CSV table of C-alpha atoms in Angstrom, one decimal:
chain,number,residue,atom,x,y,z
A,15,UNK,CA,58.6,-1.5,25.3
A,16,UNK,CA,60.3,2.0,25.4
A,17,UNK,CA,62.8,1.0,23.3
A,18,UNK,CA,59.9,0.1,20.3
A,19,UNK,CA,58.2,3.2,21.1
A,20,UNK,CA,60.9,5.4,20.7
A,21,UNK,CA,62.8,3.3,17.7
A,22,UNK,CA,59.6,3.9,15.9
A,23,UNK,CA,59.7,0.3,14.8
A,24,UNK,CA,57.1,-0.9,12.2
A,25,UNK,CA,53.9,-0.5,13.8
A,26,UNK,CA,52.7,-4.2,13.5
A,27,UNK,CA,55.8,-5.0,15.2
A,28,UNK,CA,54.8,-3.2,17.8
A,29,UNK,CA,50.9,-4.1,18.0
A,30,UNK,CA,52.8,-7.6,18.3
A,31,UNK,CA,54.8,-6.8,21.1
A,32,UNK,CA,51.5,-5.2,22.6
A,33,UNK,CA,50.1,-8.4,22.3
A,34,UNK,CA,52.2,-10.9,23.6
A,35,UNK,CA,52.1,-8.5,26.9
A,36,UNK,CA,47.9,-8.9,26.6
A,37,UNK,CA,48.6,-12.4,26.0
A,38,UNK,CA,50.7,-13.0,29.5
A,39,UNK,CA,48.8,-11.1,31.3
A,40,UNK,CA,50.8,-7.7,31.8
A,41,UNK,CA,48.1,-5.5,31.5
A,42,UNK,CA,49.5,-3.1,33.7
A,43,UNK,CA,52.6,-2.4,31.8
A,44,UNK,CA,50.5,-1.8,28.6
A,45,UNK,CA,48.5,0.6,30.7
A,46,UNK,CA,51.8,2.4,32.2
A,47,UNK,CA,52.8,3.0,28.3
A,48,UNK,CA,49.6,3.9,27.2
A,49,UNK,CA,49.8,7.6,26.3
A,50,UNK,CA,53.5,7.1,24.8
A,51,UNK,CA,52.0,4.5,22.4
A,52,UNK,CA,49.3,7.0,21.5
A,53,UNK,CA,51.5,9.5,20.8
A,54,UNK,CA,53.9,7.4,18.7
A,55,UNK,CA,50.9,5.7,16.7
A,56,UNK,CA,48.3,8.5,17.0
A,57,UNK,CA,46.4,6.8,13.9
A,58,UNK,CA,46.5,3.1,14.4
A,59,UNK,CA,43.4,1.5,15.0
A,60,UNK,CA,44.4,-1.6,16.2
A,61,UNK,CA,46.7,0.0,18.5
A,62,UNK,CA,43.5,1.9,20.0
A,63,UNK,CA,41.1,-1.5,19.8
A,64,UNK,CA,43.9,-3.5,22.2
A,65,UNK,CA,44.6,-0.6,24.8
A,66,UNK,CA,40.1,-0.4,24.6
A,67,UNK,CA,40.0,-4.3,25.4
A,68,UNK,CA,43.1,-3.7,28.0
A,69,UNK,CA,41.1,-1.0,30.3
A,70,UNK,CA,37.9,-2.6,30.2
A,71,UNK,CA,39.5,-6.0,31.4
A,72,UNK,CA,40.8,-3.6,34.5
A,73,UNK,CA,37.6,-2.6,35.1
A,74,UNK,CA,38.6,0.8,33.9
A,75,UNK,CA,35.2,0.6,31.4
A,76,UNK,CA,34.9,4.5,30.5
A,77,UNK,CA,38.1,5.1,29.1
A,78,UNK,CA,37.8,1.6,27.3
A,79,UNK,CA,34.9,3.4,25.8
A,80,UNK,CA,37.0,6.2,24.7
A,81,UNK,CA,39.2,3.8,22.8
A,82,UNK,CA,36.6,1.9,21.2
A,83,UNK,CA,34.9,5.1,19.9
A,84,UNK,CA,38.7,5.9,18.1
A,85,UNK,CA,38.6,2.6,16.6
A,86,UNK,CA,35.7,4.2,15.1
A,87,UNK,CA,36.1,7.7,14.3
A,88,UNK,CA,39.5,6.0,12.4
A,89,UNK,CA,37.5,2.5,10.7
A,90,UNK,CA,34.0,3.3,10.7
A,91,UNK,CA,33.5,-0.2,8.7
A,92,UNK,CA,34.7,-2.3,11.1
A,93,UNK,CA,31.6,-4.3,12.8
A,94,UNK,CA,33.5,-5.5,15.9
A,95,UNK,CA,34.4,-2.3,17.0
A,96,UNK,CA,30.8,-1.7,16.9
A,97,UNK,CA,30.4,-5.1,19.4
A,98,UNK,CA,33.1,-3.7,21.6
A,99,UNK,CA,31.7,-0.5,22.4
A,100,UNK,CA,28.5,-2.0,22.8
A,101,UNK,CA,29.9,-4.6,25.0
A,102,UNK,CA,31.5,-1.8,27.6
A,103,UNK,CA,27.9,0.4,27.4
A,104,UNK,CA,26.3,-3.0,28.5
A,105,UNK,CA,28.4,-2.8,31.3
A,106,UNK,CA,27.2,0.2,32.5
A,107,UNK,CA,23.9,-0.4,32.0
A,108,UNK,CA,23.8,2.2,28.9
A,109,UNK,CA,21.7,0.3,27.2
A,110,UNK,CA,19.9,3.0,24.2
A,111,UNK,CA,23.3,3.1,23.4
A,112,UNK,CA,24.8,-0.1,23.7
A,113,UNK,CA,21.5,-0.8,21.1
A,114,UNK,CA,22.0,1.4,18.6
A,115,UNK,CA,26.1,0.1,18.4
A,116,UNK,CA,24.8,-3.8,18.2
A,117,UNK,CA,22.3,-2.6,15.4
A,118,UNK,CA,24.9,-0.8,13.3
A,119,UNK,CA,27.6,-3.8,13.9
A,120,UNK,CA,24.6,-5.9,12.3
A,121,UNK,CA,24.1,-3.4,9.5
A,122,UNK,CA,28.1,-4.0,8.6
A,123,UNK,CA,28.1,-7.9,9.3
A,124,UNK,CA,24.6,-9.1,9.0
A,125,UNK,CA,25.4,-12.7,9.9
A,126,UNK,CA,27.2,-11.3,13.7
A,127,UNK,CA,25.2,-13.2,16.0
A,128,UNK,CA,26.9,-11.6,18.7
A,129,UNK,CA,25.5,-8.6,18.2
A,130,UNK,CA,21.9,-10.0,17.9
A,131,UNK,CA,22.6,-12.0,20.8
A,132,UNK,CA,23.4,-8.6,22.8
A,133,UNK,CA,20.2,-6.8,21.2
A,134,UNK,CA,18.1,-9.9,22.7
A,135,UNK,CA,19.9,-9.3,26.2
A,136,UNK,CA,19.3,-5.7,26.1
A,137,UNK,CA,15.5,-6.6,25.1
A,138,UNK,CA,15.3,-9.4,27.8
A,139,UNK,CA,16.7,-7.1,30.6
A,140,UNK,CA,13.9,-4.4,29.6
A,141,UNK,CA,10.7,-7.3,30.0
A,142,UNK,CA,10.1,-7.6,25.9
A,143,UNK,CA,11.0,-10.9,25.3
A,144,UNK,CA,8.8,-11.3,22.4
A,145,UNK,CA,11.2,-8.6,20.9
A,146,UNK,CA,13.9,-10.7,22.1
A,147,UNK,CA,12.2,-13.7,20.7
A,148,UNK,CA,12.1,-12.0,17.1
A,149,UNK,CA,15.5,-10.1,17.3
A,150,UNK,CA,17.3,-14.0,17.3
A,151,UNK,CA,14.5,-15.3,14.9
A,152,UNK,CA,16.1,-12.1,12.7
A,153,UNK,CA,19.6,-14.1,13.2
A,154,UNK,CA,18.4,-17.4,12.0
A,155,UNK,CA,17.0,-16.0,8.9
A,156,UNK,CA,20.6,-14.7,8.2
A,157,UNK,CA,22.2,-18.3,9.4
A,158,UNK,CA,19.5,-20.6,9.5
A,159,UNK,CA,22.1,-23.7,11.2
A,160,UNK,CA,22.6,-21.1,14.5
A,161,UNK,CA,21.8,-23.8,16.8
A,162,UNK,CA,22.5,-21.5,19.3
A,163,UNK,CA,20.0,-19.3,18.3
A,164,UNK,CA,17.2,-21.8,18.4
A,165,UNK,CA,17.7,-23.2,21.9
A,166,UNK,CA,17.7,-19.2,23.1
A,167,UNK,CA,14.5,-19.0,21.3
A,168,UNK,CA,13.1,-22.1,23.0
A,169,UNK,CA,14.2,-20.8,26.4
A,170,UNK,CA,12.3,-17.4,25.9
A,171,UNK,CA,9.7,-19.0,24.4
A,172,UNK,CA,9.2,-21.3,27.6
A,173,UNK,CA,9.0,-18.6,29.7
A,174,UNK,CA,6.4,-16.6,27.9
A,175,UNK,CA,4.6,-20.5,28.3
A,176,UNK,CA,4.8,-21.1,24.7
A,177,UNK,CA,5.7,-24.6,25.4
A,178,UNK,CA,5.1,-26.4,21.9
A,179,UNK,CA,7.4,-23.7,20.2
A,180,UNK,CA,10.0,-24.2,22.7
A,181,UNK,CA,9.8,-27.7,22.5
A,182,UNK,CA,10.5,-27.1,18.5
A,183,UNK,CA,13.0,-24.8,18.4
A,184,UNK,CA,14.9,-27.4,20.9
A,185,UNK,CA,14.5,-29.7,18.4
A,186,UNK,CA,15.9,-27.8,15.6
A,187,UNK,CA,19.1,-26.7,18.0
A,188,UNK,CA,19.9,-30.5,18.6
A,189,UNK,CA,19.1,-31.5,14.7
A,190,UNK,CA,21.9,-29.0,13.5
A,191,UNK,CA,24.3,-30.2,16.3
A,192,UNK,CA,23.1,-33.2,17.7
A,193,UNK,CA,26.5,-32.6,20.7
A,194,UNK,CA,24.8,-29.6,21.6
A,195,UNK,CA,24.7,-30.1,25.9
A,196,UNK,CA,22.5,-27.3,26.5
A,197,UNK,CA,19.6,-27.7,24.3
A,198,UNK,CA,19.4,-31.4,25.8
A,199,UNK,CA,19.6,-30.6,28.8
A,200,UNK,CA,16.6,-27.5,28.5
A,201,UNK,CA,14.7,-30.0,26.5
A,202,UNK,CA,14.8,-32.8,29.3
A,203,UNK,CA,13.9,-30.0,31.7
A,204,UNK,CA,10.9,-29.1,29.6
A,205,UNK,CA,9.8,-32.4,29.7
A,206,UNK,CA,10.0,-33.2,33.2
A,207,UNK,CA,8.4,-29.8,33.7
A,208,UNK,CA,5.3,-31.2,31.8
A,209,UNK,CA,5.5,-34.5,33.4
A,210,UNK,CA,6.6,-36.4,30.1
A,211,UNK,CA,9.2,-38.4,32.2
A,212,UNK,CA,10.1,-40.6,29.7
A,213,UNK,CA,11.1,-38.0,27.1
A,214,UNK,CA,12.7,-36.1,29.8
A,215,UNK,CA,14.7,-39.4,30.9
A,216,UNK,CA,15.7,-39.4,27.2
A,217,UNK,CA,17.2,-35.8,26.9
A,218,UNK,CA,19.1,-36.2,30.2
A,219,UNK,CA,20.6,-39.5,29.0
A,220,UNK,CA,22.0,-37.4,25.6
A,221,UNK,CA,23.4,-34.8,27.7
A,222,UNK,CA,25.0,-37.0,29.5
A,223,UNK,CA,26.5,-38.6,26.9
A,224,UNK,CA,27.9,-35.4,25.6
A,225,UNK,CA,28.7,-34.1,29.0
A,226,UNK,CA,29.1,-37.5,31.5
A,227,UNK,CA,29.9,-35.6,34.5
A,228,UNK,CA,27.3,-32.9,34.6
A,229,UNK,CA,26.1,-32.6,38.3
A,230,UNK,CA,22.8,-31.2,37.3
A,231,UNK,CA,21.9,-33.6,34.4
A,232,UNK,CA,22.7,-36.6,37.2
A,233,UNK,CA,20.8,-35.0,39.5
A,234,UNK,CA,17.9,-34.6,37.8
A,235,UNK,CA,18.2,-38.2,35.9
A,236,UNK,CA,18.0,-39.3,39.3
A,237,UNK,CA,15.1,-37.9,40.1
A,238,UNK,CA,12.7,-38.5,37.0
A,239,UNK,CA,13.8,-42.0,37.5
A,240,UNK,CA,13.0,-42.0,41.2
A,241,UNK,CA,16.0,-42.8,42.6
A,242,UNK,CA,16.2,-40.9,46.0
A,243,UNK,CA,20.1,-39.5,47.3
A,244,UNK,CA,21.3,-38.4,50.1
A,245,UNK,CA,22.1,-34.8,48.9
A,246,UNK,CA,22.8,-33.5,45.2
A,247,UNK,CA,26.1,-33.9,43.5
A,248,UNK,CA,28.9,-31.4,43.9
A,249,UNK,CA,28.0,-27.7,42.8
A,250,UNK,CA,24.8,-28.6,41.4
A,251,UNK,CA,22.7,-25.6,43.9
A,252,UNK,CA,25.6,-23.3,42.9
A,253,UNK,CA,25.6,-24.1,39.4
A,254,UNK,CA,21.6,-23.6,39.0
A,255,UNK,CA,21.2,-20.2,41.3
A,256,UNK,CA,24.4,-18.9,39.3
A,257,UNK,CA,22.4,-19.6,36.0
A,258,UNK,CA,19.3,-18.4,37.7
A,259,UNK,CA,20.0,-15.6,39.9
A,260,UNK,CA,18.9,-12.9,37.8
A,261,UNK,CA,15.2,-13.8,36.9
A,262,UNK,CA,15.2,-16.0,40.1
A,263,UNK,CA,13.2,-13.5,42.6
A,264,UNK,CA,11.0,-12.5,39.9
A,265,UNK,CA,9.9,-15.9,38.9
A,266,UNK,CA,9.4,-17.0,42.3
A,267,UNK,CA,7.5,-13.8,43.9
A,268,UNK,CA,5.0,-13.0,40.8
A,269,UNK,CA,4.5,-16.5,39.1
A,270,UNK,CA,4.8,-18.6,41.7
A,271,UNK,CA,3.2,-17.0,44.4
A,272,UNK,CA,5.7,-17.3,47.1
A,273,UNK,CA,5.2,-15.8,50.1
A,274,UNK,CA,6.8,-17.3,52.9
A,275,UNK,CA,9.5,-14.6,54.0
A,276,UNK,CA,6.5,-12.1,54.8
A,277,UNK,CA,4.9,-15.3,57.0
A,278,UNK,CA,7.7,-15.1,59.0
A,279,UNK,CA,8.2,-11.7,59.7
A,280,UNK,CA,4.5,-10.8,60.5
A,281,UNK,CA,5.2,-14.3,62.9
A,282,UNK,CA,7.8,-12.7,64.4
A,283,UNK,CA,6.1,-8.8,64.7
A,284,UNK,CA,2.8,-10.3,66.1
A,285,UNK,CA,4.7,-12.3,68.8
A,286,UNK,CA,6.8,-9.1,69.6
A,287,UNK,CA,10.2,-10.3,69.2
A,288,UNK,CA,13.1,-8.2,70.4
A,289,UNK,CA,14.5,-5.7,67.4
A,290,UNK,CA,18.1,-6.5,69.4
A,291,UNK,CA,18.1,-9.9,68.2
A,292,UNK,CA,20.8,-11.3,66.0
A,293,UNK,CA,19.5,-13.0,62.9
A,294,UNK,CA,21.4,-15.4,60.8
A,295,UNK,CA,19.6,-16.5,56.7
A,296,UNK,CA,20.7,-19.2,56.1
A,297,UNK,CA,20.5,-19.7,52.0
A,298,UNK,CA,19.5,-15.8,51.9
A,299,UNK,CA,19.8,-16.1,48.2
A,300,UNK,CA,18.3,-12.6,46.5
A,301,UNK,CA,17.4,-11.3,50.0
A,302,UNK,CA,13.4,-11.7,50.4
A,303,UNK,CA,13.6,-12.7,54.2
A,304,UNK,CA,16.1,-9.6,54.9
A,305,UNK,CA,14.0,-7.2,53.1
A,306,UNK,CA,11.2,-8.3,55.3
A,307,UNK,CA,13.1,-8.6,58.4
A,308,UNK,CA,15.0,-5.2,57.8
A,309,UNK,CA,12.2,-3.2,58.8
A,310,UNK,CA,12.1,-4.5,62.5
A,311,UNK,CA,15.5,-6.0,63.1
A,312,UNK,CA,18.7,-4.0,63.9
A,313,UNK,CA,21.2,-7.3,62.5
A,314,UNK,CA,21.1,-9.5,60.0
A,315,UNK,CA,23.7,-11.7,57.8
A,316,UNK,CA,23.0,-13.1,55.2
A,317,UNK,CA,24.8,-16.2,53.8
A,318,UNK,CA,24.5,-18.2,50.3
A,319,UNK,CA,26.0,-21.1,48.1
A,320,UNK,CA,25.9,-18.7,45.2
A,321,UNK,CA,28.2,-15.6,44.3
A,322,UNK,CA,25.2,-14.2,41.6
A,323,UNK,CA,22.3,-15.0,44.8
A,324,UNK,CA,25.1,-12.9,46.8
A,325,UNK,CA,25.3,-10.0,44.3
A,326,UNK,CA,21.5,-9.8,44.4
A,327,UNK,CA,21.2,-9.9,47.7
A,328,UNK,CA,23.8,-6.7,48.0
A,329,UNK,CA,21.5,-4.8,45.8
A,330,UNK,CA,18.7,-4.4,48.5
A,331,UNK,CA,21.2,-3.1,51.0
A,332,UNK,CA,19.4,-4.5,54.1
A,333,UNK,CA,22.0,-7.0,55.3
A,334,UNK,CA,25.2,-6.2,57.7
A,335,UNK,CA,27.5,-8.9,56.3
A,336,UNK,CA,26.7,-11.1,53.2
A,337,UNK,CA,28.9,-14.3,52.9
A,338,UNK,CA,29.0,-16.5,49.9
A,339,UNK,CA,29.9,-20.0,51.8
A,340,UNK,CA,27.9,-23.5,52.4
A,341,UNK,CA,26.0,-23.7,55.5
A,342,UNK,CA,27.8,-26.8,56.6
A,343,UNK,CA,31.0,-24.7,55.8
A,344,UNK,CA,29.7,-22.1,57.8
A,345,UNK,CA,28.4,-23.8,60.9
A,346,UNK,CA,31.4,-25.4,61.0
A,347,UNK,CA,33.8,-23.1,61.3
A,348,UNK,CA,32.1,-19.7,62.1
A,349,UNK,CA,31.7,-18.2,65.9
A,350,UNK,CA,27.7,-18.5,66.1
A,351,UNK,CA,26.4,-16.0,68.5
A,352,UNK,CA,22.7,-15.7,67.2
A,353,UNK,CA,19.3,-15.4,68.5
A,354,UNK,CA,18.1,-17.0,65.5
A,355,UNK,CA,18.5,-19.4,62.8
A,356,UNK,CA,15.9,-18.9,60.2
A,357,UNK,CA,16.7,-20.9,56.7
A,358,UNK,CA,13.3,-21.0,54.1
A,359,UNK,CA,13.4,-22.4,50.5
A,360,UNK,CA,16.6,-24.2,50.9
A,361,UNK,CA,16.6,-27.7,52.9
A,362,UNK,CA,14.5,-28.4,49.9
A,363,UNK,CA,18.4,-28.1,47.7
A,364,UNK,CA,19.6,-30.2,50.7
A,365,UNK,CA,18.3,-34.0,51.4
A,366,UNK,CA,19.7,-34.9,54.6
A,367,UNK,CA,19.6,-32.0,56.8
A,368,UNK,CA,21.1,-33.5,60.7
A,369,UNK,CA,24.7,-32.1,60.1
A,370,UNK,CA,22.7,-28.8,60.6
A,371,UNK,CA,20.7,-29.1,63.6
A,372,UNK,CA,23.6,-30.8,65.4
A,373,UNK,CA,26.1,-27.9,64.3
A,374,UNK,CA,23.2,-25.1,65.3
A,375,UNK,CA,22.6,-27.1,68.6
A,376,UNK,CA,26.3,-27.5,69.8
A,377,UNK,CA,28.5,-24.8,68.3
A,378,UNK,CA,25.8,-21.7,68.8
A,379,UNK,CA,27.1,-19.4,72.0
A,380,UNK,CA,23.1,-18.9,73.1
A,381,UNK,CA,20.0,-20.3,73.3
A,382,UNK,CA,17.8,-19.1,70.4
A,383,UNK,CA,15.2,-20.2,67.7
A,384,UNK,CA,15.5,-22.0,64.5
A,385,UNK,CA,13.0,-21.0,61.9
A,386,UNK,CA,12.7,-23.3,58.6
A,387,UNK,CA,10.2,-24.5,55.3
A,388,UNK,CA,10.0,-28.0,54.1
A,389,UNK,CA,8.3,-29.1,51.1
A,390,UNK,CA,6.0,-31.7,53.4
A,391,UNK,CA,5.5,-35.3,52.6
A,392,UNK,CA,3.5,-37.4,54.6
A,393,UNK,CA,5.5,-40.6,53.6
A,394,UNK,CA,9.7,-41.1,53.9
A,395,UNK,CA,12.0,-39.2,55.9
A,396,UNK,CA,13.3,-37.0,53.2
A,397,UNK,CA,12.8,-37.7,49.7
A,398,UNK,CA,14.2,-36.8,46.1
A,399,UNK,CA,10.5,-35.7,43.9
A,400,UNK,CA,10.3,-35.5,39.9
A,401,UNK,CA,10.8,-31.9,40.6
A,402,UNK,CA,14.9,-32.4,41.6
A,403,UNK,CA,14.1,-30.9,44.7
A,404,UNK,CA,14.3,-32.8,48.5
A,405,UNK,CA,10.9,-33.2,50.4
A,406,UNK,CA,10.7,-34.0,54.1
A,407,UNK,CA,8.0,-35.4,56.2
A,408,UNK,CA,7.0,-34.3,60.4
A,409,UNK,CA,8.0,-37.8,61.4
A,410,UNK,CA,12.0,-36.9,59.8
A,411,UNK,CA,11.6,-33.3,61.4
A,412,UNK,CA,10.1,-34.6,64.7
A,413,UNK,CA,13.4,-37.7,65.1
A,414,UNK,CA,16.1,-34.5,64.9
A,415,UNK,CA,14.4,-32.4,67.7
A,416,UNK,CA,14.8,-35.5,69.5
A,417,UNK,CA,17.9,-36.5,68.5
A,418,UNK,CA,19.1,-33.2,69.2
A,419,UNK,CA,17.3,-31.8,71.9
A,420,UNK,CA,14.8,-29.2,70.2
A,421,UNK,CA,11.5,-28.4,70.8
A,422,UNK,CA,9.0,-27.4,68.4
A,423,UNK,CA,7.0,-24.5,69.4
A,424,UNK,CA,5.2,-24.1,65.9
A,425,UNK,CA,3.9,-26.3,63.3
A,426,UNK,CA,1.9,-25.9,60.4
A,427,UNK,CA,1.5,-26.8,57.0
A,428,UNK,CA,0.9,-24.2,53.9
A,429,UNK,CA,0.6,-23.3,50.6
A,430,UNK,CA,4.6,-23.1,49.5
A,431,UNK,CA,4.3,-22.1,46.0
A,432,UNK,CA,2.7,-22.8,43.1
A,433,UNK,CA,3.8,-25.9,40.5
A,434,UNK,CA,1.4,-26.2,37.3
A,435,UNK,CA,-1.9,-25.8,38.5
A,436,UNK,CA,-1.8,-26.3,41.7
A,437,UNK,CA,0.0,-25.4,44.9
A,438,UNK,CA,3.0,-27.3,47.0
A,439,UNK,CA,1.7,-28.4,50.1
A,440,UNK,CA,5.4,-26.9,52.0
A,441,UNK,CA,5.9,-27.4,56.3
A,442,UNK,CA,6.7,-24.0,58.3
A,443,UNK,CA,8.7,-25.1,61.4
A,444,UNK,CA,9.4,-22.9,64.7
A,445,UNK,CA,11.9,-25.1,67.2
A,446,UNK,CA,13.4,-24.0,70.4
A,447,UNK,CA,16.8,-24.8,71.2
């Protein structure tokens, strides 16, 4: 590299050798020669647009910044400089900025989706997704077969609960790419959502046509058609909370009324439990239960299926260790020393749930409590609903106690959260062990 540096080779010679090092991986010799490059090529832009790509990929986002703005201040016609520096103010939450870069890459290249796409996010992440809705509509005018486009409508539009339009604008998506997975997969979930189980059984058997080894598309075939499993497929909990993190606590706190961490903690106040106790959530995922528990507990860890649940869950700063690992996993091979076991929202992602109360009951160094929700059924032992999630019934609970010597202290049924109109009928458990 020295050697084309100081040879003062062509310059697209170089910006080829520059690449082939980006393209291997070497990012940190490209870094090492950085300034040397700048000074031999003070004026090249695409010099300047490869060493702004190479520091943001190192997480080195400010001076990627710098970069992009020289890409710039040398081209100032280029849209995807425009989308670059936007893309590194994104990251760092700079988003008046990161706005008015998208909107001038569109002014150059009116047909960048990208750059609408990133407008929309920006939008999204501020609450106005009716902006957001009309920013991608903007985008279709300019490519009216941006299937993409559509099926982002159709998801904002279903969560503002404009459910015809997002069933449309599905439509259109898969009639401009009928291979399109995701719009037939977010149509089939629309349609199991509304209870149209037929139509829904339709999508999911498209997507998996297109995709035949989707674990949530099988999962949730599975259970429109009413065939009951064991447990889900392979990564299909992480796959969803990954997609779902972000809009996950929101969702489930101010739509859906959920309420159940703050049961349990004024449970645990009101019966005067010990603030020395060591507390293990099981499936913390965005960290209700520790927020609630934080306030009267000196330790709690946290652990989840999902890296983006995790990354939530960081954000409120109220656990001492967060691990992202399955519960089986971590039963399994952990050193349990805790006075309690307290796992809400999440047998419901599970099905058969023994492994765990005989990995609590024989590997755990104390005796303690074990604190959990069911969504109740008064029928089978555990049960796969329209919904895709697992339901379990007393009797089920009742057989594992015995089968593993627990005693329940506390029983009682509840309002879980809401579905449609009405509310799930979900069981809060309190067993000694």
């Amino acid at each position: 590299m020295s050697e084309l540096i100081y040879n003062k080779i062509e310059p697209c010679n170089v910006i080829k050798a520059i690449m082939t090092l980006y393209e291997h991986g070497k990012f940190d010799t490209i870094l090492e020669r950085a300034n040397q490059l700048i000074e031999a090529y003070p004026n090249n832009s695409e010099l300047y647009k490869i060493l702004g790509i190479t520091f943001f990929k190192t997480g080195n986002t400010r001076v990627a910044i710098k970069y992009f703005r020289k890409v710039i201040k040398l081209c100032p016609s280029l849209p995807y400089a425009y989308n670059y520096l936007g893309t590194a103010l994104l990251d760092l939450e700079e988003y008046k900025e990161a706005k008015t870069a998208f909107e001038k890459a569109i002014e150059l290249n009116p047909t960048d989706f990208e750059a609408y796409n990133s407008i929309s996010f920006i939008l999204r992440t501020k609450g106005d997704l009716k902006g957001a809705i009309r920013i991608l509509i903007k985008a279709t005018k300019k490519d009216s077969k941006n299937f993409v486009a559509y099926n982002d409508i159709a998801i904002l539009q279903k969560r503002l609960g404009d459910l015809k339009g997002s069933i449309e604008n599905y439509k259109k998506a898969i009639n401009i790419n009928p291979k399109y997975f995701k719009a037939n997969q977010n149509l089939g979930n629309l349609y199991r959502d509304l209870g149209d189980y037929d139509n829904a059984i339709s999508s999911y058997q498209k997507a998996l046509r297109i995709k035949p080894n989707d674990s949530q598309v099988k999962h949730m075939l599975n259970a429109v058609c009413g065939h009951s499993t064991l447990r889900p497929p392979g990564n299909y909990v992480e796959d969803l909370f990954d997609e779902y993190a972000s809009s996950f606590e929101d969702s489930l706190t101010q739509k859906l009324d959920y309420k159940i961490p703050s049961l349990i903690s004024s449970y645990l106040k009101k019966n005067n439990y010990e603030t020395n106790k060591k507390i293990i959530d099981l499936g913390c995922g965005t960290g209700l239960l520790g927020f609630e528990l934080n306030k009267y507990f000196d330790y709690i860890e946290g652990i989840d299926l999902s890296s983006s649940m995790i990354q939530e869950a960081k954000k409120k700063n109220v656990y001492n260790k967060l691990s992202k690992i399955d519960i089986i996993e971590y039963l399994s091979t952990e050193i349990l020393d805790f006075d309690l076991f307290i796992s809400l929202d999440v047998f419901i992602y599970i099905g058969e749930i023994s492994d765990i109360f005989k990995l609590i009951k024989s590997r755990n160094k104390r005796k303690g409590k074990f604190i959990f929700s069911t969504e109740h059924n008064c029928k089978k032992d555990f049960f796969l609903e329209k919904s895709g999630r697992y339901s379990h019934s007393k009797r089920y609970i009742d057989n594992l106690c015995k089968k593993f010597d627990f005693q329940i202290s506390s029983f009682k049924k509840t309002k879980l959260r809401k579905q449609s109109n009405h509310y799930l009928i979900g069981g809060i458990y309190i067993l000694d062990f």
